[in-house]
Amino acid sequence: MTKEIQNVYSWSATAHMVGDAWIHDAVPKKYAQKTLKKAQEEILKERDNIVKLQTSQQTIQQHKSLLLSEVLLLANQTEKISTAIAQANRAQVQKSLEELEAESKALNRLRKIPE
């Protein structure tokens, strides 16, 4: 699961950077939305990869369930940021970026749980 978690974390960071860049008028709206869509797709692809991983131990299975929930939250936050950008709602983008950062920190903590 380490590779999948790293990929999700990386795409989450990409979503955060793009959202923040949009707030500061450093990237156009279309670019931000396209990048966020790609980030969400890749996060969900990694979620599917995690689902397919075979786990037998109960502790690993519980970890996998927590991880899947966290990954889904990150994908949803990425979509919220994209929607807020489409509406040119900077306040909502900022709020969603803060929530994305909190979810990324939670994912990082899960990454440190031994497999």
PDB file of C-alpha atoms in Angstrom:
ATOM      1  CA  MET A   1       0.000   0.000   0.000  1.00  0.00           C
ATOM      2  CA  THR A   2       2.991   2.315   0.408  1.00  0.00           C
ATOM      3  CA  LYS A   3       3.217   3.198  -3.299  1.00  0.00           C
ATOM      4  CA  GLU A   4      -0.524   3.861  -3.548  1.00  0.00           C
ATOM      5  CA  ILE A   5      -0.511   6.077  -0.454  1.00  0.00           C
ATOM      6  CA  GLN A   6       2.459   8.045  -1.796  1.00  0.00           C
ATOM      7  CA  ASN A   7       0.674   8.589  -5.114  1.00  0.00           C
ATOM      8  CA  VAL A   8      -2.493   9.810  -3.383  1.00  0.00           C
ATOM      9  CA  TYR A   9      -0.443  12.112  -1.169  1.00  0.00           C
ATOM     10  CA  SER A  10       1.356  13.498  -4.224  1.00  0.00           C
ATOM     11  CA  TRP A  11      -1.852  14.171  -6.153  1.00  0.00           C
ATOM     12  CA  SER A  12      -3.356  15.778  -3.059  1.00  0.00           C
ATOM     13  CA  ALA A  13      -0.339  18.101  -2.867  1.00  0.00           C
ATOM     14  CA  THR A  14      -0.790  18.907  -6.561  1.00  0.00           C
ATOM     15  CA  ALA A  15      -4.438  19.799  -5.961  1.00  0.00           C
ATOM     16  CA  HIS A  16      -3.440  22.041  -3.065  1.00  0.00           C
ATOM     17  CA  MET A  17      -0.748  23.830  -5.086  1.00  0.00           C
ATOM     18  CA  VAL A  18      -3.085  24.445  -8.023  1.00  0.00           C
ATOM     19  CA  GLY A  19      -5.909  25.701  -5.823  1.00  0.00           C
ATOM     20  CA  ASP A  20      -3.555  28.021  -3.988  1.00  0.00           C
ATOM     21  CA  ALA A  21      -2.063  29.244  -7.280  1.00  0.00           C
ATOM     22  CA  TRP A  22      -5.565  29.998  -8.593  1.00  0.00           C
ATOM     23  CA  ILE A  23      -6.405  32.022  -5.477  1.00  0.00           C
ATOM     24  CA  HIS A  24      -3.297  34.122  -6.133  1.00  0.00           C
ATOM     25  CA  ASP A  25      -4.123  34.534  -9.853  1.00  0.00           C
ATOM     26  CA  ALA A  26      -1.028  32.542 -10.834  1.00  0.00           C
ATOM     27  CA  VAL A  27      -2.898  30.035 -13.038  1.00  0.00           C
ATOM     28  CA  PRO A  28      -5.975  30.360 -15.254  1.00  0.00           C
ATOM     29  CA  LYS A  29      -9.300  28.880 -14.208  1.00  0.00           C
ATOM     30  CA  LYS A  30      -9.347  26.294 -17.023  1.00  0.00           C
ATOM     31  CA  TYR A  31      -5.861  25.039 -16.137  1.00  0.00           C
ATOM     32  CA  ALA A  32      -6.782  24.772 -12.454  1.00  0.00           C
ATOM     33  CA  GLN A  33      -9.967  22.867 -13.212  1.00  0.00           C
ATOM     34  CA  LYS A  34      -8.267  20.513 -15.667  1.00  0.00           C
ATOM     35  CA  THR A  35      -5.469  19.763 -13.200  1.00  0.00           C
ATOM     36  CA  LEU A  36      -7.914  19.223 -10.338  1.00  0.00           C
ATOM     37  CA  LYS A  37      -9.977  16.856 -12.486  1.00  0.00           C
ATOM     38  CA  LYS A  38      -6.836  14.870 -13.288  1.00  0.00           C
ATOM     39  CA  ALA A  39      -5.847  14.841  -9.603  1.00  0.00           C
ATOM     40  CA  GLN A  40      -9.270  13.530  -8.608  1.00  0.00           C
ATOM     41  CA  GLU A  41      -9.157  10.836 -11.306  1.00  0.00           C
ATOM     42  CA  GLU A  42      -5.704   9.704 -10.176  1.00  0.00           C
ATOM     43  CA  ILE A  43      -6.694   9.680  -6.500  1.00  0.00           C
ATOM     44  CA  LEU A  44      -9.720   7.523  -7.332  1.00  0.00           C
ATOM     45  CA  LYS A  45      -7.541   5.251  -9.493  1.00  0.00           C
ATOM     46  CA  GLU A  46      -5.236   4.694  -6.509  1.00  0.00           C
ATOM     47  CA  ARG A  47      -8.302   4.011  -4.358  1.00  0.00           C
ATOM     48  CA  ASP A  48      -9.275   1.268  -6.806  1.00  0.00           C
ATOM     49  CA  ASN A  49      -5.730  -0.117  -6.634  1.00  0.00           C
ATOM     50  CA  ILE A  50      -5.906  -0.225  -2.834  1.00  0.00           C
ATOM     51  CA  VAL A  51      -9.261  -2.045  -2.992  1.00  0.00           C
ATOM     52  CA  LYS A  52      -7.651  -4.729  -5.167  1.00  0.00           C
ATOM     53  CA  LEU A  53      -4.776  -5.360  -2.747  1.00  0.00           C
ATOM     54  CA  GLN A  54      -5.085  -8.658  -0.941  1.00  0.00           C
ATOM     55  CA  THR A  55      -4.943  -8.410   2.847  1.00  0.00           C
ATOM     56  CA  SER A  56      -5.431 -11.202   5.297  1.00  0.00           C
ATOM     57  CA  GLN A  57      -4.513  -9.878   8.737  1.00  0.00           C
ATOM     58  CA  GLN A  58      -7.318  -8.107  10.558  1.00  0.00           C
ATOM     59  CA  THR A  59      -5.145  -5.130  11.566  1.00  0.00           C
ATOM     60  CA  ILE A  60      -4.087  -4.586   7.962  1.00  0.00           C
ATOM     61  CA  GLN A  61      -7.707  -4.908   6.839  1.00  0.00           C
ATOM     62  CA  GLN A  62      -8.744  -2.231   9.352  1.00  0.00           C
ATOM     63  CA  HIS A  63      -5.896   0.000   8.183  1.00  0.00           C
ATOM     64  CA  LYS A  64      -6.995  -0.518   4.590  1.00  0.00           C
ATOM     65  CA  SER A  65     -10.574   0.512   5.460  1.00  0.00           C
ATOM     66  CA  LEU A  66      -9.367   3.696   7.148  1.00  0.00           C
ATOM     67  CA  LEU A  67      -7.115   4.418   4.216  1.00  0.00           C
ATOM     68  CA  LEU A  68      -9.917   3.964   1.688  1.00  0.00           C
ATOM     69  CA  SER A  69     -12.130   6.377   3.624  1.00  0.00           C
ATOM     70  CA  GLU A  70      -9.367   8.965   3.746  1.00  0.00           C
ATOM     71  CA  VAL A  71      -8.619   8.637   0.036  1.00  0.00           C
ATOM     72  CA  LEU A  72     -12.291   9.148  -0.799  1.00  0.00           C
ATOM     73  CA  LEU A  73     -12.388  12.276   1.370  1.00  0.00           C
ATOM     74  CA  LEU A  74      -9.375  13.649  -0.505  1.00  0.00           C
ATOM     75  CA  ALA A  75     -11.030  12.971  -3.861  1.00  0.00           C
ATOM     76  CA  ASN A  76     -14.191  14.735  -2.671  1.00  0.00           C
ATOM     77  CA  GLN A  77     -12.222  17.755  -1.429  1.00  0.00           C
ATOM     78  CA  THR A  78     -10.482  17.993  -4.779  1.00  0.00           C
ATOM     79  CA  GLU A  79     -13.878  18.071  -6.483  1.00  0.00           C
ATOM     80  CA  LYS A  80     -15.102  20.771  -4.065  1.00  0.00           C
ATOM     81  CA  ILE A  81     -12.102  22.936  -4.936  1.00  0.00           C
ATOM     82  CA  SER A  82     -12.802  22.531  -8.649  1.00  0.00           C
ATOM     83  CA  THR A  83     -16.459  23.431  -8.179  1.00  0.00           C
ATOM     84  CA  ALA A  84     -15.559  26.511  -6.132  1.00  0.00           C
ATOM     85  CA  ILE A  85     -13.102  27.614  -8.835  1.00  0.00           C
ATOM     86  CA  ALA A  86     -15.836  27.191 -11.470  1.00  0.00           C
ATOM     87  CA  GLN A  87     -17.979  29.526  -9.358  1.00  0.00           C
ATOM     88  CA  ALA A  88     -15.022  31.912  -8.841  1.00  0.00           C
ATOM     89  CA  ASN A  89     -15.577  31.541  -5.092  1.00  0.00           C
ATOM     90  CA  ARG A  90     -12.173  32.290  -3.570  1.00  0.00           C
ATOM     91  CA  ALA A  91     -13.428  32.004   0.013  1.00  0.00           C
ATOM     92  CA  GLN A  92     -14.759  28.495  -0.624  1.00  0.00           C
ATOM     93  CA  VAL A  93     -11.552  27.487  -2.408  1.00  0.00           C
ATOM     94  CA  GLN A  94      -9.545  28.672   0.618  1.00  0.00           C
ATOM     95  CA  LYS A  95     -11.830  26.765   3.006  1.00  0.00           C
ATOM     96  CA  SER A  96     -11.614  23.616   0.884  1.00  0.00           C
ATOM     97  CA  LEU A  97      -7.825  23.934   0.675  1.00  0.00           C
ATOM     98  CA  GLU A  98      -7.661  24.017   4.473  1.00  0.00           C
ATOM     99  CA  GLU A  99      -9.845  20.909   4.645  1.00  0.00           C
ATOM    100  CA  LEU A 100      -7.711  19.219   1.974  1.00  0.00           C
ATOM    101  CA  GLU A 101      -4.599  19.977   4.011  1.00  0.00           C
ATOM    102  CA  ALA A 102      -6.170  18.458   7.132  1.00  0.00           C
ATOM    103  CA  GLU A 103      -7.142  15.312   5.203  1.00  0.00           C
ATOM    104  CA  SER A 104      -3.630  15.100   3.726  1.00  0.00           C
ATOM    105  CA  LYS A 105      -2.166  15.230   7.228  1.00  0.00           C
ATOM    106  CA  ALA A 106      -4.494  12.416   8.271  1.00  0.00           C
ATOM    107  CA  LEU A 107      -3.346  10.401   5.246  1.00  0.00           C
ATOM    108  CA  ASN A 108       0.261  11.069   6.205  1.00  0.00           C
ATOM    109  CA  ARG A 109      -0.413   9.685   9.694  1.00  0.00           C
ATOM    110  CA  LEU A 110      -1.942   6.551   8.138  1.00  0.00           C
ATOM    111  CA  ARG A 111       1.122   6.214   5.954  1.00  0.00           C
ATOM    112  CA  LYS A 112       3.199   5.748   9.097  1.00  0.00           C
ATOM    113  CA  ILE A 113       1.132   2.791  10.348  1.00  0.00           C
ATOM    114  CA  PRO A 114       3.105  -0.395   9.687  1.00  0.00           C
ATOM    115  CA  GLU A 115       1.656  -2.759   7.098  1.00  0.00           C
TER     116      GLU A 115
END
